[in-house]
Amino acid sequence: MARIASESLIERLAAWGVDTVFGLPGDGINGIMEGLRRHQDKVRFLLVHHEEAAAFMATGHAKATGRIGVCLATSGPGGVHLLNGLYDAKLDHVPVLAITGMQETSVLGTGYQQEVHLERLYEDVTVYNEMIYNPVQLPALVDIAIRTAYARRGVAHLTVPNDIQVAPADADPWEHVAPARPPETAPVYLKPPARPREADLEQAAAVLNSAERPAMLVGAGALHAREEVIATAERLGAPVIKTLPGKAVIPDDSPYTTGGIGLLGTRPSEELVDDVDVLFMVGTNFPYTKHLPPPGKVKVVQLEVDPSRAGVRIPTDVPVIGDAKEGLRALLPLLTPHDHVHLQKYQEKMRSWRSNMEALENPKRDPIAPQYLMSVIDDLATDDAILTCDSGTIATWAARHWTIRGNRGFYLSGNLATMAPGLPYAVAMQHAFPGRQVIAFVGDGGFAMLMAEFLTAAQHNLPIKVVINDNNSLGQILWEQMVLGYPEHGVRFNEPWPDFSVWARACHGFGAKVTRAADLTAAVSEALAHDGPALVDVNVDPNEPPMPGKVTYQQAKKFTEAFLRGQPHKASIATTLFKDRIQQMGD
């Protein structure tokens, strides 16, 4: 058979070390599918059930491995479906390559069926975005796309018209200019220097050494720098606040951490932000500025790999550009040891906070407390388990009751905060790490959006575990409405409550429905021990509030106003709040 242009595309992906493409075929990419078929020994096509899930899988793969994730969709609606997952990659700064089909070049501009100019649609989401007009472009443009995705930590996109896909790989119809051809050697991405400039390190050290009440705020950019973060915290006597995407930077039982920040964070972290005189931000561009110190109140040092993000969130006295691990290694010899009086103050606060959280993990509650559900998963999971999570109240329960210890991982949609990635993330990460336990902790709302991907897991023999925090509602929106002072509206689904365990069994996986706390441990244990995909659907208390670590007067005022204006479930909510308070006091 004659070698077609799509083979050139797939061969170049393989040269970059790409071993999997997540996608859904269609008539707009039949040529690319043929290229994949001819080179299936080099690059595997993982067939999914929705293109949005394919993009989430590529994003999850990139987050967990650090290597580029690749997704494939047909022209028109298939390419449109990719967008939500691609925005997740864009906003969380991970390298992803999206490949889409396009109508034949001879009909472009005629309003042909499914003619959506994806290269225009993708302008906002991409760091590199090109249509292929000539087969000989492909190797060079694949190289540029992947290098750009790595360098700019974002989404690259190539769209290939149908006639180009199946044209001879070396066809060059016009031959006006010699085509750009990459060298025959394996392509590489040369990372920019990771060590910050010496002058910047010295300025940063001067500010940090002057601190009396320092704190560190670490994010996903420091996930590979655990030892260096701990060593810096020890040297400075600085408590460490973790962003939610950076939850796995250091263990949750570390004596240096005060846990998370923001609405899903801890009270000690909120109090610490109000107490510091120097804030050291490492590997984070934390977007929720209302949870950071007021501008000008504290001195700020920021170690950030991307120069465009330094100083974006809060005025920064010393921006230091470099990799978190290399930057901290270079900085440590310049730091003078501090006493731990300030740190010890927050260690005591964390002991109290952890005691309060443990009190909410009550197995005697009816309906089941979501805190207890998360604690059961936490107790039974392995020390190298990966937990994926959706957005919503489940993110609160995971943030506070999923304990990072050993080599555990934690992934969710950070800045986009979209629903539905938890399940596709789990599929991609189980594929990337077949020897590790991968658990998707998702809500009923998010699971219902892309539940077909549980079938994907079964069909690809991926033994993911799915635990559904089923409150038959859109729980986070319910509480957000109330904090605005409005009674809830349109956030609870009608009866009957779903039973997703039936779907799991229909997919030839393990499925269990739990409505009583007494049955929970056995069901989760059986699911984790099952040698294939497993799902446990757990009915939890829909009236359990994801309360912020520190309730402000304004939040309490608006919450009260919602009650006074006719909150329809105020009796149940009040009862739940009363139980929470009693348990934290010790029942």
XYZ file of C-alpha atoms in Angstrom:
587
model
C 0.000 0.000 0.000
C 1.148 3.511 -0.745
C 2.160 5.475 2.327
C -0.446 8.162 3.092
C -0.046 11.510 4.852
C -1.832 10.261 7.974
C 0.941 7.734 8.430
C 3.429 10.573 8.492
C 1.340 12.139 11.279
C 1.183 8.962 13.379
C 4.850 8.117 12.823
C 5.843 11.548 14.079
C 3.671 11.186 17.173
C 5.373 7.862 17.884
C 8.772 9.492 17.458
C 7.813 11.907 20.234
C 6.988 8.992 22.529
C 3.208 9.244 22.198
C 1.816 5.754 22.810
C -1.927 6.474 23.083
C -4.461 8.660 21.309
C -7.847 9.115 23.012
C -10.743 9.656 20.631
C -13.893 8.813 18.736
C -13.843 8.134 14.971
C -16.008 9.785 12.345
C -16.124 10.278 8.610
C -14.020 13.419 8.980
C -11.003 11.449 10.251
C -11.222 8.133 8.413
C -7.840 8.782 6.846
C -6.235 9.380 10.252
C -7.888 6.238 11.592
C -6.264 4.342 8.716
C -2.922 5.812 9.709
C -3.524 4.583 13.259
C -4.541 1.150 11.994
C -1.356 0.819 9.974
C 0.769 1.791 12.981
C -1.213 0.247 15.831
C 1.972 -1.459 17.002
C 3.393 1.991 17.811
C 0.394 4.101 18.866
C -2.747 2.720 20.480
C -6.151 4.235 19.750
C -8.265 4.213 22.915
C -11.886 4.386 21.782
C -14.134 6.466 24.054
C -17.852 7.231 24.015
C -17.788 11.037 23.939
C -15.223 13.459 22.546
C -15.375 15.630 25.669
C -14.161 12.613 27.617
C -11.328 12.113 25.108
C -10.099 15.650 25.783
C -10.396 15.128 29.551
C -8.428 11.893 29.201
C -5.663 13.642 27.277
C -5.604 16.346 29.956
C -5.590 13.828 32.796
C -2.787 11.892 31.107
C -0.713 15.076 30.844
C -1.384 16.060 34.462
C -0.411 12.672 35.854
C 2.569 11.838 33.623
C 3.980 15.223 32.588
C 3.951 13.970 28.974
C 1.802 15.402 26.216
C -1.736 14.045 25.998
C -3.269 13.546 22.547
C -6.952 13.489 21.612
C -8.647 12.978 18.251
C -12.085 14.019 16.987
C -13.874 14.188 13.688
C -14.758 17.401 11.894
C -17.669 19.623 12.904
C -19.534 18.476 16.036
C -16.780 16.085 17.108
C -14.273 18.902 17.283
C -16.786 21.120 19.073
C -17.234 18.450 21.743
C -13.518 18.509 22.595
C -13.582 22.103 23.762
C -14.483 21.751 27.440
C -11.698 19.260 28.086
C -9.259 21.416 26.117
C -10.107 24.459 28.220
C -9.350 22.341 31.278
C -5.860 21.773 29.858
C -5.457 25.442 28.971
C -6.446 26.797 32.374
C -4.373 24.234 34.290
C -1.349 24.733 32.011
C -0.727 21.184 30.790
C 0.479 20.107 27.319
C -2.201 18.603 25.076
C -2.377 18.082 21.308
C -5.833 18.016 19.715
C -6.103 16.556 16.203
C -9.312 17.109 14.246
C -10.655 16.437 10.793
C -11.840 18.966 8.238
C -13.853 18.819 5.011
C -11.999 18.357 1.719
C -10.119 21.480 0.663
C -12.145 21.642 -2.564
C -15.404 22.366 -0.694
C -14.173 24.659 2.086
C -16.114 27.904 2.133
C -19.197 26.435 0.429
C -21.182 25.714 3.577
C -20.609 21.978 3.191
C -22.090 19.525 5.693
C -20.455 19.872 9.143
C -18.159 22.630 7.861
C -17.027 24.167 11.134
C -13.737 25.964 10.885
C -12.181 24.480 13.986
C -8.939 26.404 13.526
C -11.021 29.549 14.116
C -13.134 28.052 16.896
C -9.978 26.994 18.763
C -8.237 30.371 18.614
C -8.860 31.173 22.281
C -8.000 27.749 23.685
C -4.709 27.105 21.874
C -1.073 28.143 22.005
C -0.529 26.674 18.522
C -3.296 26.233 15.951
C -2.882 25.288 12.284
C -4.693 23.716 9.358
C -2.686 21.356 7.158
C -2.784 22.370 3.488
C -0.021 20.167 2.119
C 0.977 16.610 3.129
C 4.655 17.474 3.409
C 3.857 19.987 6.158
C 2.897 17.286 8.610
C 6.183 16.128 10.203
C 7.449 19.651 10.787
C 4.121 20.960 12.089
C 3.708 18.012 14.455
C 7.137 18.874 15.877
C 6.281 22.558 16.239
C 2.886 21.814 17.769
C 4.303 19.478 20.420
C 7.270 21.712 21.245
C 4.939 24.688 21.615
C 2.513 22.758 23.826
C 5.420 21.831 26.118
C 7.048 25.254 26.072
C 3.861 27.248 26.657
C 2.144 24.598 28.761
C -1.062 24.581 26.785
C -3.115 23.189 23.938
C -1.847 22.744 20.385
C -4.250 21.938 17.554
C -3.801 20.511 14.073
C -6.799 20.113 11.764
C -6.347 17.960 8.663
C -8.751 18.025 5.689
C -10.013 14.676 4.424
C -8.196 14.817 1.095
C -4.895 15.689 2.777
C -5.255 12.765 5.208
C -5.239 10.179 2.406
C -2.928 11.938 -0.049
C 0.491 10.386 -0.685
C 2.717 11.244 2.256
C 5.315 12.955 0.067
C 2.859 14.724 -2.245
C 3.731 18.361 -2.799
C 1.307 19.562 -5.497
C 2.739 23.034 -5.950
C 6.444 22.584 -5.236
C 7.036 26.315 -5.043
C 9.247 26.107 -1.950
C 11.246 23.238 -0.572
C 9.170 21.693 2.245
C 10.312 21.961 5.822
C 11.534 18.537 6.872
C 12.652 17.705 10.412
C 15.860 15.722 10.874
C 15.687 11.952 10.869
C 16.845 11.775 14.492
C 14.285 11.383 17.269
C 12.745 14.750 18.175
C 13.425 16.271 21.575
C 12.072 19.139 23.604
C 14.847 21.207 25.136
C 13.592 22.683 28.386
C 14.613 26.249 29.185
C 17.092 26.760 32.050
C 15.374 25.868 35.320
C 17.689 27.632 37.786
C 16.717 31.234 38.568
C 19.156 34.110 38.191
C 21.567 34.494 41.079
C 20.628 38.128 41.704
C 16.949 37.188 42.022
C 17.778 34.383 44.438
C 19.763 36.765 46.621
C 16.920 39.309 46.698
C 14.417 36.569 47.541
C 16.630 35.280 50.350
C 16.977 38.770 51.820
C 13.191 39.172 52.049
C 12.600 35.647 53.369
C 15.380 35.925 55.942
C 13.769 39.109 57.304
C 10.431 37.378 57.931
C 9.125 37.001 61.456
C 5.865 35.284 60.496
C 6.494 33.614 57.115
C 4.214 31.268 55.228
C 4.528 29.295 52.006
C 1.741 28.873 49.456
C 2.524 25.946 47.158
C 0.678 24.707 44.075
C 0.726 22.135 41.289
C 3.975 23.550 39.929
C 5.718 22.185 43.034
C 4.333 18.628 42.891
C 7.782 17.323 41.949
C 9.542 19.331 44.686
C 8.288 17.711 47.903
C 11.693 17.359 49.587
C 12.701 20.907 48.703
C 9.420 22.391 49.963
C 9.768 20.570 53.283
C 13.409 21.619 53.637
C 12.500 25.259 52.961
C 9.633 25.160 55.453
C 11.984 23.714 58.068
C 14.633 26.356 57.423
C 12.172 29.263 57.573
C 9.901 27.864 60.276
C 7.101 28.518 57.764
C 3.711 26.813 57.725
C 2.818 25.538 54.231
C -0.582 26.271 52.676
C -1.491 24.050 49.720
C -3.720 24.924 46.769
C -6.149 22.154 45.867
C -4.288 21.122 42.658
C -1.136 21.170 44.811
C -2.621 19.011 47.567
C -0.087 16.228 46.934
C 2.979 18.484 47.209
C 3.562 17.409 50.821
C 1.709 14.876 52.989
C -1.430 16.040 54.801
C -0.094 14.776 58.114
C 3.128 16.768 57.725
C 3.873 19.006 60.718
C 4.545 21.828 58.253
C 1.181 22.123 56.501
C -2.006 23.943 57.406
C -3.846 22.309 54.508
C -5.839 24.051 51.826
C -6.943 27.606 51.221
C -10.155 29.210 50.032
C -13.732 27.959 50.351
C -12.501 24.355 50.421
C -9.597 25.093 52.747
C -8.989 25.012 56.473
C -9.550 27.552 59.214
C -5.827 27.564 60.184
C -4.896 28.462 56.593
C -7.406 31.310 56.544
C -6.092 32.630 59.856
C -2.507 32.240 58.687
C -3.119 34.408 55.619
C -4.228 37.208 57.956
C -1.191 36.727 60.199
C 1.850 36.548 57.899
C 4.380 39.270 57.176
C 6.071 37.456 54.242
C 4.314 35.118 51.798
C 6.429 32.797 49.641
C 4.433 31.520 46.640
C 5.962 28.454 44.966
C 4.605 26.890 41.770
C 1.193 28.517 41.994
C -0.829 31.184 40.301
C -3.676 30.871 42.827
C -6.584 32.777 41.229
C -8.865 33.510 44.213
C -7.336 36.796 45.305
C -9.909 37.441 48.051
C -8.239 34.624 49.994
C -4.778 36.204 49.692
C -3.420 39.041 51.847
C -4.569 42.530 50.802
C -2.128 44.177 48.357
C 0.676 45.938 50.185
C -0.009 44.336 53.563
C 2.757 41.729 53.306
C 5.941 41.218 51.357
C 5.648 38.599 48.616
C 8.246 36.387 46.978
C 7.043 34.270 44.056
C 8.927 31.383 42.450
C 7.182 30.871 39.108
C 8.260 29.064 35.956
C 6.309 31.330 33.576
C 7.417 34.984 33.524
C 3.986 36.102 32.323
C 2.328 34.832 35.523
C 4.705 36.337 38.085
C 2.928 39.043 40.057
C -0.420 38.526 38.333
C -2.464 37.731 41.468
C -0.823 39.914 44.102
C 1.875 42.610 43.986
C 5.156 40.717 44.184
C 8.254 42.241 45.775
C 10.625 39.646 44.337
C 9.510 37.599 41.315
C 11.881 34.672 40.772
C 11.615 32.859 37.443
C 12.523 29.187 37.491
C 11.437 25.638 38.217
C 10.168 25.023 41.757
C 12.551 22.158 42.495
C 15.652 23.745 41.009
C 14.778 27.166 42.396
C 14.338 25.937 45.960
C 17.541 23.898 45.757
C 19.429 27.007 44.723
C 17.720 29.165 47.352
C 18.152 26.908 50.382
C 21.866 27.645 51.022
C 21.018 31.361 51.133
C 18.348 31.020 53.833
C 19.120 31.496 57.519
C 17.475 29.146 60.020
C 14.450 30.605 61.832
C 12.951 29.530 65.130
C 9.700 27.575 64.987
C 7.538 29.626 67.361
C 5.298 30.851 64.543
C 5.121 27.353 63.029
C 4.281 25.748 66.361
C 1.339 28.117 66.791
C -0.212 26.766 63.593
C 0.680 23.185 64.363
C -1.530 23.508 67.419
C -4.323 25.032 65.340
C -4.060 22.136 62.887
C -4.359 19.575 65.651
C -7.657 21.171 66.624
C -8.820 21.361 62.992
C -8.013 17.709 62.326
C -9.913 16.723 65.453
C -12.951 18.657 64.215
C -12.787 16.988 60.809
C -12.508 13.531 62.351
C -15.584 14.257 64.453
C -17.607 14.773 61.247
C -16.587 11.333 59.940
C -19.359 9.766 61.954
C -20.533 6.282 60.926
C -23.720 6.615 62.985
C -25.265 9.409 60.935
C -28.439 8.797 58.945
C -28.515 9.797 56.114
C -24.851 8.962 55.463
C -22.486 11.875 56.053
C -20.356 12.523 52.942
C -17.383 13.136 55.261
C -17.738 9.545 56.479
C -17.892 8.247 52.905
C -14.638 9.989 52.034
C -12.998 8.778 55.250
C -13.847 5.157 54.399
C -12.226 5.534 50.976
C -9.237 7.198 52.623
C -8.811 4.380 55.149
C -9.094 1.555 52.606
C -7.127 2.956 49.669
C -3.471 2.083 49.134
C -0.653 4.481 49.930
C 0.055 4.996 46.224
C -3.572 5.363 45.147
C -4.591 8.120 42.742
C -7.844 9.935 43.518
C -9.565 11.873 40.757
C -12.362 14.231 41.593
C -15.103 16.333 40.032
C -15.999 19.891 40.956
C -18.703 20.515 43.539
C -19.223 19.533 47.169
C -17.205 16.386 46.509
C -14.117 18.561 46.066
C -14.648 19.846 49.626
C -14.949 16.345 51.081
C -11.868 15.186 49.143
C -9.859 18.267 50.093
C -10.513 17.714 53.798
C -10.839 13.952 54.172
C -8.572 12.424 51.471
C -5.192 12.199 53.163
C -2.052 12.554 51.085
C 0.396 10.012 52.419
C 3.075 7.919 50.760
C 2.929 8.359 47.000
C -0.741 9.197 46.761
C -1.985 11.467 43.995
C -4.912 13.841 43.665
C -6.245 15.416 40.471
C -9.215 17.580 39.566
C -10.109 20.421 37.233
C -8.399 23.344 38.947
C -9.021 26.690 37.303
C -11.834 25.633 34.963
C -13.552 23.800 37.851
C -15.756 21.932 35.414
C -18.042 19.041 36.201
C -17.450 15.560 34.760
C -13.637 15.085 34.407
C -13.263 12.717 37.369
C -14.294 9.571 35.481
C -12.314 10.222 32.256
C -9.289 11.295 34.303
C -9.447 7.934 36.070
C -9.621 6.039 32.770
C -6.560 7.862 31.411
C -4.537 7.539 34.607
C -5.329 3.841 35.000
C -4.161 3.364 31.421
C -0.943 5.275 32.189
C -0.332 3.534 35.541
C -1.751 -0.004 35.245
C -0.183 -1.114 38.535
C -1.722 1.591 40.725
C -5.116 1.862 42.323
C -7.121 4.633 40.641
C -10.313 5.887 42.282
C -12.772 8.394 40.845
C -14.690 10.205 43.591
C -17.534 11.906 41.760
C -20.990 13.346 42.314
C -24.184 12.041 40.776
C -24.452 15.169 38.621
C -20.965 14.879 37.149
C -21.132 11.105 36.711
C -24.404 11.312 34.790
C -22.808 13.638 32.230
C -20.182 11.142 30.991
C -21.257 7.863 32.573
C -20.702 5.999 29.292
C -16.973 6.150 30.019
C -17.450 3.494 32.706
C -18.248 1.226 29.772
C -15.041 2.486 28.136
C -13.106 1.303 31.192
C -14.749 -2.115 31.014
C -14.098 -2.466 27.288
C -10.418 -1.615 27.700
C -9.927 -3.792 30.814
C -9.111 -0.818 33.023
C -9.895 -1.680 36.663
C -10.862 1.824 37.813
C -12.930 2.241 40.970
C -15.758 4.787 40.987
C -17.421 5.992 44.173
C -20.439 8.244 43.681
C -21.318 10.777 46.370
C -25.010 10.667 45.478
C -27.077 13.498 46.971
C -29.500 13.642 44.011
C -28.742 17.332 43.653
C -26.272 19.906 42.430
C -24.989 20.388 45.939
C -22.411 23.128 45.463
C -24.868 25.381 43.620
C -27.438 24.841 46.369
C -25.080 26.287 48.980
C -23.826 29.033 46.701
C -27.405 30.214 46.199
C -27.914 30.352 49.944
C -24.668 32.230 50.583
C -25.969 34.858 48.153
C -29.004 35.181 50.395
C -31.419 33.382 48.062
C -33.510 30.307 48.845
C -32.455 27.360 46.713
C -34.085 26.894 43.326
C -33.657 24.301 40.579
C -30.808 22.423 42.210
C -32.437 19.213 43.460
C -33.437 16.450 41.082
C -36.858 14.861 41.393
C -37.502 11.431 42.821
C -36.587 8.674 42.322
C -32.940 8.790 43.320
C -30.729 7.145 40.711
C -29.115 3.754 41.128
C -25.959 3.864 39.041
C -24.865 0.442 40.296
C -27.311 -1.053 37.790
C -25.394 0.665 34.978
C -22.095 -0.667 36.338
C -23.397 -4.233 36.300
C -24.832 -3.701 32.800
C -21.268 -2.852 31.741
C -20.114 -6.182 33.226
C -18.409 -4.417 36.116
C -18.943 -4.577 39.863
C -21.833 -2.455 41.114
C -23.181 -1.807 44.613
C -25.809 0.563 45.961
C -25.392 1.761 49.550
C -28.077 3.555 51.537
C -26.968 2.663 55.088
C -23.706 3.647 56.738
C -23.390 0.166 58.209
C -22.995 -1.314 54.712
C -20.465 1.194 53.422
C -17.115 -0.273 54.474
C -17.938 -3.727 53.116
C -19.122 -2.345 49.772
C -16.079 -0.122 49.251
C -13.739 -2.936 50.322
C -15.320 -5.331 47.822
C -15.105 -2.736 45.045
C -11.421 -2.038 45.714
C -10.657 -5.762 45.743
C -12.521 -6.427 42.473
C -10.155 -7.215 39.593
C -12.069 -5.120 37.062
C -13.916 -1.800 36.976
C -16.114 -1.292 40.021
C -18.664 1.277 41.137
C -20.259 2.055 44.493
C -23.226 4.435 44.417
C -23.751 5.895 47.898
C -26.784 7.896 48.984
C -25.498 10.710 51.198
C -27.135 13.505 53.152
C -28.128 16.188 50.601
C -28.349 18.773 53.379
C -24.714 18.543 54.505
C -23.176 21.984 53.914
C -19.631 22.360 52.537
C -18.892 25.092 55.047
C -15.832 27.288 54.466
C -12.984 26.887 56.918
C -13.749 30.295 58.389
C -17.274 31.662 58.099
C -17.344 35.422 57.626
C -20.016 37.670 59.077
C -21.269 38.461 55.562
C -21.597 34.772 54.682
C -23.529 34.065 57.878
C -25.788 37.060 57.231
C -26.657 35.927 53.707
C -27.213 32.355 54.899
C -29.702 33.651 57.467
C -31.442 35.786 54.856
C -31.978 32.705 52.694
C -33.721 31.016 55.633
C -35.903 34.050 56.264
C -36.891 34.318 52.598
C -38.329 30.813 52.566
C -35.541 28.241 52.147
C -37.635 25.115 51.380
C -35.456 22.609 53.272
C -34.475 24.782 56.214
C -35.558 22.269 58.871
C -33.386 19.479 57.420
C -30.448 21.823 56.903
C -30.716 23.203 60.426
C -30.784 19.676 61.839
C -27.652 18.720 59.892
C -25.821 21.857 61.008
C -26.804 21.137 64.624
C -25.484 17.561 64.385
C -22.206 18.798 62.892
C -21.717 21.268 65.715
C -22.516 18.724 68.419
C -20.071 16.202 66.959
C -17.280 18.760 66.762
C -17.856 19.526 70.439
C -17.699 15.813 71.258
C -20.854 13.755 71.588
